[in-house]
Amino acid sequence: MKNTIITVLICAIFQMVSAQSYFPTIKNNTELHYICKLHGQTRTLTLTTKMTDDGLVFNLNTKGVKNSTIKIQQEALKKGNALSYNQGEDLEVIVLKPTETFFMISQSAYQHLEKTNQFIYNNTIYVLDKNKDQNSIVIEGKTVEALHVIAQIDETEMWIVKNPEYPLICKITKNPLGINWTLVKIVDK
């Protein structure tokens, strides 16, 4: 009887620990799998990461569209204030401006969000939604702690992974540009 109770207790503790939040990180060759809604069309997008001294490189792979490489400069990772919506169709290699990030916000914007409950990106103020029920996303059955923000000029909503080094946007909805996406899978290679 004592062994049965101990076994049940260990299983319960294991279940509680495994149900803890998942904090995704970006490393070399991390694959980020997104479902994108672009102007009424649905596409899958895989971003494969590469760390460089100059910044972060995303290799884009979208079925039916020319694959591209997008380079985020180190300055933008630290202090960027604009999100690039470039779809990688124009050039094979796209180097973003020193103010632009791609599928993430900058470290300084993230810090500002944590300190003041808001940040400015693309000249739009995003305010933290304090409804705790909205501040998580489930990816492959794992709960990812996120900061849910809402634009003050329109109805755009973003969920940003709680990761001060690489604050990925894991979901965006109601974007007036008609470009919305959801992170559905992360593969570390």
JSON list of C-alpha atoms in Angstrom, two decimals:
[
{"chain": "A", "resi": 1, "resn": "MET", "atom": "CA", "xyz": [0.00, 0.00, 0.00]},
{"chain": "A", "resi": 2, "resn": "LYS", "atom": "CA", "xyz": [2.82, 2.37, 0.91]},
{"chain": "A", "resi": 3, "resn": "ASN", "atom": "CA", "xyz": [4.53, 1.70, -2.45]},
{"chain": "A", "resi": 4, "resn": "THR", "atom": "CA", "xyz": [1.30, 2.40, -4.31]},
{"chain": "A", "resi": 5, "resn": "ILE", "atom": "CA", "xyz": [0.88, 5.76, -2.57]},
{"chain": "A", "resi": 6, "resn": "ILE", "atom": "CA", "xyz": [4.50, 6.70, -3.29]},
{"chain": "A", "resi": 7, "resn": "THR", "atom": "CA", "xyz": [4.12, 5.69, -6.94]},
{"chain": "A", "resi": 8, "resn": "VAL", "atom": "CA", "xyz": [0.94, 7.76, -7.31]},
{"chain": "A", "resi": 9, "resn": "LEU", "atom": "CA", "xyz": [2.62, 10.71, -5.59]},
{"chain": "A", "resi": 10, "resn": "ILE", "atom": "CA", "xyz": [5.66, 10.52, -7.89]},
{"chain": "A", "resi": 11, "resn": "CYS", "atom": "CA", "xyz": [3.39, 10.32, -10.95]},
{"chain": "A", "resi": 12, "resn": "ALA", "atom": "CA", "xyz": [1.41, 13.35, -9.76]},
{"chain": "A", "resi": 13, "resn": "ILE", "atom": "CA", "xyz": [4.60, 15.36, -9.19]},
{"chain": "A", "resi": 14, "resn": "PHE", "atom": "CA", "xyz": [5.91, 14.34, -12.62]},
{"chain": "A", "resi": 15, "resn": "GLN", "atom": "CA", "xyz": [2.63, 15.42, -14.21]},
{"chain": "A", "resi": 16, "resn": "MET", "atom": "CA", "xyz": [2.76, 18.82, -12.46]},
{"chain": "A", "resi": 17, "resn": "VAL", "atom": "CA", "xyz": [6.37, 19.40, -13.52]},
{"chain": "A", "resi": 18, "resn": "SER", "atom": "CA", "xyz": [5.73, 18.36, -17.13]},
{"chain": "A", "resi": 19, "resn": "ALA", "atom": "CA", "xyz": [2.70, 20.69, -17.26]},
{"chain": "A", "resi": 20, "resn": "GLN", "atom": "CA", "xyz": [4.93, 23.66, -16.42]},
{"chain": "A", "resi": 21, "resn": "SER", "atom": "CA", "xyz": [5.33, 26.41, -18.94]},
{"chain": "A", "resi": 22, "resn": "TYR", "atom": "CA", "xyz": [7.62, 25.97, -21.92]},
{"chain": "A", "resi": 23, "resn": "PHE", "atom": "CA", "xyz": [10.02, 28.82, -22.71]},
{"chain": "A", "resi": 24, "resn": "PRO", "atom": "CA", "xyz": [11.19, 28.47, -26.31]},
{"chain": "A", "resi": 25, "resn": "THR", "atom": "CA", "xyz": [14.60, 29.80, -27.23]},
{"chain": "A", "resi": 26, "resn": "ILE", "atom": "CA", "xyz": [16.35, 30.40, -30.51]},
{"chain": "A", "resi": 27, "resn": "LYS", "atom": "CA", "xyz": [19.64, 28.69, -31.34]},
{"chain": "A", "resi": 28, "resn": "ASN", "atom": "CA", "xyz": [21.50, 27.90, -34.54]},
{"chain": "A", "resi": 29, "resn": "ASN", "atom": "CA", "xyz": [19.25, 25.82, -36.80]},
{"chain": "A", "resi": 30, "resn": "THR", "atom": "CA", "xyz": [16.09, 26.24, -34.73]},
{"chain": "A", "resi": 31, "resn": "GLU", "atom": "CA", "xyz": [13.10, 25.73, -37.02]},
{"chain": "A", "resi": 32, "resn": "LEU", "atom": "CA", "xyz": [10.06, 27.87, -36.35]},
{"chain": "A", "resi": 33, "resn": "HIS", "atom": "CA", "xyz": [6.95, 26.55, -38.10]},
{"chain": "A", "resi": 34, "resn": "TYR", "atom": "CA", "xyz": [4.17, 29.08, -38.63]},
{"chain": "A", "resi": 35, "resn": "ILE", "atom": "CA", "xyz": [0.75, 29.06, -40.25]},
{"chain": "A", "resi": 36, "resn": "CYS", "atom": "CA", "xyz": [0.32, 32.40, -42.01]},
{"chain": "A", "resi": 37, "resn": "LYS", "atom": "CA", "xyz": [-2.86, 34.03, -43.20]},
{"chain": "A", "resi": 38, "resn": "LEU", "atom": "CA", "xyz": [-1.97, 36.42, -46.00]},
{"chain": "A", "resi": 39, "resn": "HIS", "atom": "CA", "xyz": [-4.81, 38.43, -47.52]},
{"chain": "A", "resi": 40, "resn": "GLY", "atom": "CA", "xyz": [-7.25, 35.53, -47.23]},
{"chain": "A", "resi": 41, "resn": "GLN", "atom": "CA", "xyz": [-4.76, 32.80, -48.21]},
{"chain": "A", "resi": 42, "resn": "THR", "atom": "CA", "xyz": [-3.27, 30.26, -45.81]},
{"chain": "A", "resi": 43, "resn": "ARG", "atom": "CA", "xyz": [0.39, 29.30, -46.15]},
{"chain": "A", "resi": 44, "resn": "THR", "atom": "CA", "xyz": [2.88, 27.37, -44.08]},
{"chain": "A", "resi": 45, "resn": "LEU", "atom": "CA", "xyz": [6.17, 29.09, -43.36]},
{"chain": "A", "resi": 46, "resn": "THR", "atom": "CA", "xyz": [9.32, 27.63, -41.86]},
{"chain": "A", "resi": 47, "resn": "LEU", "atom": "CA", "xyz": [11.96, 29.99, -40.52]},
{"chain": "A", "resi": 48, "resn": "THR", "atom": "CA", "xyz": [15.33, 28.35, -39.87]},
{"chain": "A", "resi": 49, "resn": "THR", "atom": "CA", "xyz": [17.63, 30.43, -37.70]},
{"chain": "A", "resi": 50, "resn": "LYS", "atom": "CA", "xyz": [21.32, 31.12, -38.01]},
{"chain": "A", "resi": 51, "resn": "MET", "atom": "CA", "xyz": [23.23, 33.16, -35.44]},
{"chain": "A", "resi": 52, "resn": "THR", "atom": "CA", "xyz": [25.95, 35.45, -36.76]},
{"chain": "A", "resi": 53, "resn": "ASP", "atom": "CA", "xyz": [28.15, 38.14, -35.27]},
{"chain": "A", "resi": 54, "resn": "ASP", "atom": "CA", "xyz": [26.18, 40.68, -37.32]},
{"chain": "A", "resi": 55, "resn": "GLY", "atom": "CA", "xyz": [22.75, 39.59, -36.08]},
{"chain": "A", "resi": 56, "resn": "LEU", "atom": "CA", "xyz": [20.18, 36.90, -36.76]},
{"chain": "A", "resi": 57, "resn": "VAL", "atom": "CA", "xyz": [19.42, 35.28, -40.10]},
{"chain": "A", "resi": 58, "resn": "PHE", "atom": "CA", "xyz": [16.12, 33.62, -40.98]},
{"chain": "A", "resi": 59, "resn": "ASN", "atom": "CA", "xyz": [16.01, 31.27, -43.95]},
{"chain": "A", "resi": 60, "resn": "LEU", "atom": "CA", "xyz": [12.42, 31.35, -45.19]},
{"chain": "A", "resi": 61, "resn": "ASN", "atom": "CA", "xyz": [10.82, 28.29, -46.72]},
{"chain": "A", "resi": 62, "resn": "THR", "atom": "CA", "xyz": [7.28, 28.64, -48.04]},
{"chain": "A", "resi": 63, "resn": "LYS", "atom": "CA", "xyz": [5.70, 26.17, -50.42]},
{"chain": "A", "resi": 64, "resn": "GLY", "atom": "CA", "xyz": [4.92, 27.75, -53.76]},
{"chain": "A", "resi": 65, "resn": "VAL", "atom": "CA", "xyz": [6.98, 30.87, -53.09]},
{"chain": "A", "resi": 66, "resn": "LYS", "atom": "CA", "xyz": [10.62, 31.60, -53.80]},
{"chain": "A", "resi": 67, "resn": "ASN", "atom": "CA", "xyz": [12.72, 30.92, -50.69]},
{"chain": "A", "resi": 68, "resn": "SER", "atom": "CA", "xyz": [14.67, 33.83, -49.25]},
{"chain": "A", "resi": 69, "resn": "THR", "atom": "CA", "xyz": [17.01, 34.80, -46.47]},
{"chain": "A", "resi": 70, "resn": "ILE", "atom": "CA", "xyz": [16.21, 37.70, -44.16]},
{"chain": "A", "resi": 71, "resn": "LYS", "atom": "CA", "xyz": [18.98, 39.25, -42.06]},
{"chain": "A", "resi": 72, "resn": "ILE", "atom": "CA", "xyz": [18.14, 41.17, -38.89]},
{"chain": "A", "resi": 73, "resn": "GLN", "atom": "CA", "xyz": [21.01, 43.43, -37.92]},
{"chain": "A", "resi": 74, "resn": "GLN", "atom": "CA", "xyz": [22.42, 43.33, -34.38]},
{"chain": "A", "resi": 75, "resn": "GLU", "atom": "CA", "xyz": [21.36, 46.95, -33.84]},
{"chain": "A", "resi": 76, "resn": "ALA", "atom": "CA", "xyz": [17.76, 46.06, -34.71]},
{"chain": "A", "resi": 77, "resn": "LEU", "atom": "CA", "xyz": [17.76, 43.05, -32.36]},
{"chain": "A", "resi": 78, "resn": "LYS", "atom": "CA", "xyz": [18.77, 45.39, -29.56]},
{"chain": "A", "resi": 79, "resn": "LYS", "atom": "CA", "xyz": [16.93, 48.63, -30.35]},
{"chain": "A", "resi": 80, "resn": "GLY", "atom": "CA", "xyz": [14.61, 48.10, -33.34]},
{"chain": "A", "resi": 81, "resn": "ASN", "atom": "CA", "xyz": [11.26, 49.87, -33.43]},
{"chain": "A", "resi": 82, "resn": "ALA", "atom": "CA", "xyz": [9.61, 48.53, -36.57]},
{"chain": "A", "resi": 83, "resn": "LEU", "atom": "CA", "xyz": [8.36, 45.16, -37.73]},
{"chain": "A", "resi": 84, "resn": "SER", "atom": "CA", "xyz": [9.14, 44.18, -41.31]},
{"chain": "A", "resi": 85, "resn": "TYR", "atom": "CA", "xyz": [6.35, 42.40, -43.17]},
{"chain": "A", "resi": 86, "resn": "ASN", "atom": "CA", "xyz": [8.59, 41.58, -46.13]},
{"chain": "A", "resi": 87, "resn": "GLN", "atom": "CA", "xyz": [7.51, 38.26, -47.59]},
{"chain": "A", "resi": 88, "resn": "GLY", "atom": "CA", "xyz": [10.85, 37.50, -49.17]},
{"chain": "A", "resi": 89, "resn": "GLU", "atom": "CA", "xyz": [9.61, 37.52, -52.75]},
{"chain": "A", "resi": 90, "resn": "ASP", "atom": "CA", "xyz": [11.78, 40.30, -54.18]},
{"chain": "A", "resi": 91, "resn": "LEU", "atom": "CA", "xyz": [15.34, 39.21, -53.43]},
{"chain": "A", "resi": 92, "resn": "GLU", "atom": "CA", "xyz": [17.16, 36.07, -52.39]},
{"chain": "A", "resi": 93, "resn": "VAL", "atom": "CA", "xyz": [18.87, 37.90, -49.50]},
{"chain": "A", "resi": 94, "resn": "ILE", "atom": "CA", "xyz": [17.14, 40.77, -47.74]},
{"chain": "A", "resi": 95, "resn": "VAL", "atom": "CA", "xyz": [19.04, 42.83, -45.18]},
{"chain": "A", "resi": 96, "resn": "LEU", "atom": "CA", "xyz": [16.56, 44.69, -43.02]},
{"chain": "A", "resi": 97, "resn": "LYS", "atom": "CA", "xyz": [17.09, 48.27, -41.90]},
{"chain": "A", "resi": 98, "resn": "PRO", "atom": "CA", "xyz": [18.84, 48.78, -38.53]},
{"chain": "A", "resi": 99, "resn": "THR", "atom": "CA", "xyz": [15.41, 49.65, -37.07]},
{"chain": "A", "resi": 100, "resn": "GLU", "atom": "CA", "xyz": [13.55, 46.57, -38.40]},
{"chain": "A", "resi": 101, "resn": "THR", "atom": "CA", "xyz": [12.96, 43.16, -36.89]},
{"chain": "A", "resi": 102, "resn": "PHE", "atom": "CA", "xyz": [11.17, 40.17, -38.38]},
{"chain": "A", "resi": 103, "resn": "PHE", "atom": "CA", "xyz": [8.69, 37.92, -36.48]},
{"chain": "A", "resi": 104, "resn": "MET", "atom": "CA", "xyz": [9.93, 39.41, -33.19]},
{"chain": "A", "resi": 105, "resn": "ILE", "atom": "CA", "xyz": [10.25, 42.67, -31.34]},
{"chain": "A", "resi": 106, "resn": "SER", "atom": "CA", "xyz": [13.55, 44.15, -30.19]},
{"chain": "A", "resi": 107, "resn": "GLN", "atom": "CA", "xyz": [15.10, 43.58, -26.78]},
{"chain": "A", "resi": 108, "resn": "SER", "atom": "CA", "xyz": [14.58, 47.23, -25.83]},
{"chain": "A", "resi": 109, "resn": "ALA", "atom": "CA", "xyz": [10.88, 47.11, -26.84]},
{"chain": "A", "resi": 110, "resn": "TYR", "atom": "CA", "xyz": [10.50, 43.96, -24.73]},
{"chain": "A", "resi": 111, "resn": "GLN", "atom": "CA", "xyz": [12.18, 45.61, -21.74]},
{"chain": "A", "resi": 112, "resn": "HIS", "atom": "CA", "xyz": [9.94, 48.66, -22.14]},
{"chain": "A", "resi": 113, "resn": "LEU", "atom": "CA", "xyz": [6.89, 46.38, -22.25]},
{"chain": "A", "resi": 114, "resn": "GLU", "atom": "CA", "xyz": [7.92, 44.66, -19.02]},
{"chain": "A", "resi": 115, "resn": "LYS", "atom": "CA", "xyz": [8.62, 47.97, -17.23]},
{"chain": "A", "resi": 116, "resn": "THR", "atom": "CA", "xyz": [5.73, 50.12, -18.47]},
{"chain": "A", "resi": 117, "resn": "ASN", "atom": "CA", "xyz": [3.18, 47.60, -19.81]},
{"chain": "A", "resi": 118, "resn": "GLN", "atom": "CA", "xyz": [3.45, 49.07, -23.29]},
{"chain": "A", "resi": 119, "resn": "PHE", "atom": "CA", "xyz": [5.83, 49.68, -26.18]},
{"chain": "A", "resi": 120, "resn": "ILE", "atom": "CA", "xyz": [5.82, 51.49, -29.52]},
{"chain": "A", "resi": 121, "resn": "TYR", "atom": "CA", "xyz": [6.45, 49.64, -32.77]},
{"chain": "A", "resi": 122, "resn": "ASN", "atom": "CA", "xyz": [5.78, 50.94, -36.29]},
{"chain": "A", "resi": 123, "resn": "ASN", "atom": "CA", "xyz": [4.54, 54.17, -34.66]},
{"chain": "A", "resi": 124, "resn": "THR", "atom": "CA", "xyz": [1.80, 52.21, -32.90]},
{"chain": "A", "resi": 125, "resn": "ILE", "atom": "CA", "xyz": [1.38, 51.90, -29.15]},
{"chain": "A", "resi": 126, "resn": "TYR", "atom": "CA", "xyz": [0.83, 48.33, -27.97]},
{"chain": "A", "resi": 127, "resn": "VAL", "atom": "CA", "xyz": [-0.56, 47.92, -24.45]},
{"chain": "A", "resi": 128, "resn": "LEU", "atom": "CA", "xyz": [-0.29, 44.80, -22.31]},
{"chain": "A", "resi": 129, "resn": "ASP", "atom": "CA", "xyz": [-3.57, 42.95, -21.81]},
{"chain": "A", "resi": 130, "resn": "LYS", "atom": "CA", "xyz": [-3.68, 42.22, -18.08]},
{"chain": "A", "resi": 131, "resn": "ASN", "atom": "CA", "xyz": [-6.22, 39.41, -18.51]},
{"chain": "A", "resi": 132, "resn": "LYS", "atom": "CA", "xyz": [-4.12, 36.43, -17.35]},
{"chain": "A", "resi": 133, "resn": "ASP", "atom": "CA", "xyz": [-6.29, 34.02, -19.37]},
{"chain": "A", "resi": 134, "resn": "GLN", "atom": "CA", "xyz": [-4.99, 35.66, -22.56]},
{"chain": "A", "resi": 135, "resn": "ASN", "atom": "CA", "xyz": [-1.28, 35.50, -21.68]},
{"chain": "A", "resi": 136, "resn": "SER", "atom": "CA", "xyz": [-0.39, 32.02, -22.87]},
{"chain": "A", "resi": 137, "resn": "ILE", "atom": "CA", "xyz": [-0.31, 30.09, -26.09]},
{"chain": "A", "resi": 138, "resn": "VAL", "atom": "CA", "xyz": [-0.28, 26.32, -26.58]},
{"chain": "A", "resi": 139, "resn": "ILE", "atom": "CA", "xyz": [2.29, 24.95, -29.03]},
{"chain": "A", "resi": 140, "resn": "GLU", "atom": "CA", "xyz": [2.28, 21.19, -29.55]},
{"chain": "A", "resi": 141, "resn": "GLY", "atom": "CA", "xyz": [0.46, 20.66, -26.27]},
{"chain": "A", "resi": 142, "resn": "LYS", "atom": "CA", "xyz": [2.94, 22.79, -24.30]},
{"chain": "A", "resi": 143, "resn": "THR", "atom": "CA", "xyz": [1.91, 26.05, -22.68]},
{"chain": "A", "resi": 144, "resn": "VAL", "atom": "CA", "xyz": [4.13, 28.93, -23.72]},
{"chain": "A", "resi": 145, "resn": "GLU", "atom": "CA", "xyz": [4.09, 31.96, -21.45]},
{"chain": "A", "resi": 146, "resn": "ALA", "atom": "CA", "xyz": [3.47, 35.02, -23.57]},
{"chain": "A", "resi": 147, "resn": "LEU", "atom": "CA", "xyz": [2.70, 38.70, -23.21]},
{"chain": "A", "resi": 148, "resn": "HIS", "atom": "CA", "xyz": [-0.58, 39.55, -24.95]},
{"chain": "A", "resi": 149, "resn": "VAL", "atom": "CA", "xyz": [-0.62, 43.10, -26.31]},
{"chain": "A", "resi": 150, "resn": "ILE", "atom": "CA", "xyz": [-3.27, 45.08, -28.15]},
{"chain": "A", "resi": 151, "resn": "ALA", "atom": "CA", "xyz": [-2.64, 47.99, -30.53]},
{"chain": "A", "resi": 152, "resn": "GLN", "atom": "CA", "xyz": [-4.24, 51.26, -29.48]},
{"chain": "A", "resi": 153, "resn": "ILE", "atom": "CA", "xyz": [-4.86, 52.52, -33.02]},
{"chain": "A", "resi": 154, "resn": "ASP", "atom": "CA", "xyz": [-6.58, 49.41, -34.39]},
{"chain": "A", "resi": 155, "resn": "GLU", "atom": "CA", "xyz": [-7.51, 45.93, -33.17]},
{"chain": "A", "resi": 156, "resn": "THR", "atom": "CA", "xyz": [-4.17, 44.20, -33.84]},
{"chain": "A", "resi": 157, "resn": "GLU", "atom": "CA", "xyz": [-3.27, 41.66, -31.15]},
{"chain": "A", "resi": 158, "resn": "MET", "atom": "CA", "xyz": [0.12, 40.03, -30.59]},
{"chain": "A", "resi": 159, "resn": "TRP", "atom": "CA", "xyz": [1.35, 37.31, -28.28]},
{"chain": "A", "resi": 160, "resn": "ILE", "atom": "CA", "xyz": [5.07, 37.73, -27.58]},
{"chain": "A", "resi": 161, "resn": "VAL", "atom": "CA", "xyz": [7.07, 34.89, -26.02]},
{"chain": "A", "resi": 162, "resn": "LYS", "atom": "CA", "xyz": [8.48, 35.74, -22.61]},
{"chain": "A", "resi": 163, "resn": "ASN", "atom": "CA", "xyz": [12.11, 35.68, -23.73]},
{"chain": "A", "resi": 164, "resn": "PRO", "atom": "CA", "xyz": [14.03, 38.95, -23.27]},
{"chain": "A", "resi": 165, "resn": "GLU", "atom": "CA", "xyz": [16.84, 37.87, -25.61]},
{"chain": "A", "resi": 166, "resn": "TYR", "atom": "CA", "xyz": [14.64, 36.82, -28.56]},
{"chain": "A", "resi": 167, "resn": "PRO", "atom": "CA", "xyz": [11.05, 38.00, -27.98]},
{"chain": "A", "resi": 168, "resn": "LEU", "atom": "CA", "xyz": [9.34, 36.09, -30.79]},
{"chain": "A", "resi": 169, "resn": "ILE", "atom": "CA", "xyz": [5.87, 37.02, -31.85]},
{"chain": "A", "resi": 170, "resn": "CYS", "atom": "CA", "xyz": [4.18, 33.66, -31.65]},
{"chain": "A", "resi": 171, "resn": "LYS", "atom": "CA", "xyz": [0.79, 34.91, -32.78]},
{"chain": "A", "resi": 172, "resn": "ILE", "atom": "CA", "xyz": [-0.65, 37.99, -34.44]},
{"chain": "A", "resi": 173, "resn": "THR", "atom": "CA", "xyz": [-4.34, 38.53, -35.24]},
{"chain": "A", "resi": 174, "resn": "LYS", "atom": "CA", "xyz": [-6.60, 41.28, -36.59]},
{"chain": "A", "resi": 175, "resn": "ASN", "atom": "CA", "xyz": [-3.70, 42.92, -38.44]},
{"chain": "A", "resi": 176, "resn": "PRO", "atom": "CA", "xyz": [-5.17, 45.57, -40.77]},
{"chain": "A", "resi": 177, "resn": "LEU", "atom": "CA", "xyz": [-2.46, 44.66, -43.32]},
{"chain": "A", "resi": 178, "resn": "GLY", "atom": "CA", "xyz": [-4.11, 41.25, -43.69]},
{"chain": "A", "resi": 179, "resn": "ILE", "atom": "CA", "xyz": [-0.96, 39.44, -42.50]},
{"chain": "A", "resi": 180, "resn": "ASN", "atom": "CA", "xyz": [-1.54, 37.22, -39.45]},
{"chain": "A", "resi": 181, "resn": "TRP", "atom": "CA", "xyz": [0.44, 34.26, -38.19]},
{"chain": "A", "resi": 182, "resn": "THR", "atom": "CA", "xyz": [0.57, 31.57, -35.49]},
{"chain": "A", "resi": 183, "resn": "LEU", "atom": "CA", "xyz": [3.61, 29.63, -34.33]},
{"chain": "A", "resi": 184, "resn": "VAL", "atom": "CA", "xyz": [2.65, 25.94, -34.36]},
{"chain": "A", "resi": 185, "resn": "LYS", "atom": "CA", "xyz": [5.92, 24.06, -33.89]},
{"chain": "A", "resi": 186, "resn": "ILE", "atom": "CA", "xyz": [9.51, 24.61, -32.76]},
{"chain": "A", "resi": 187, "resn": "VAL", "atom": "CA", "xyz": [12.26, 22.16, -33.70]},
{"chain": "A", "resi": 188, "resn": "ASP", "atom": "CA", "xyz": [15.78, 22.45, -32.30]},
{"chain": "A", "resi": 189, "resn": "LYS", "atom": "CA", "xyz": [18.34, 20.72, -34.50]}
]
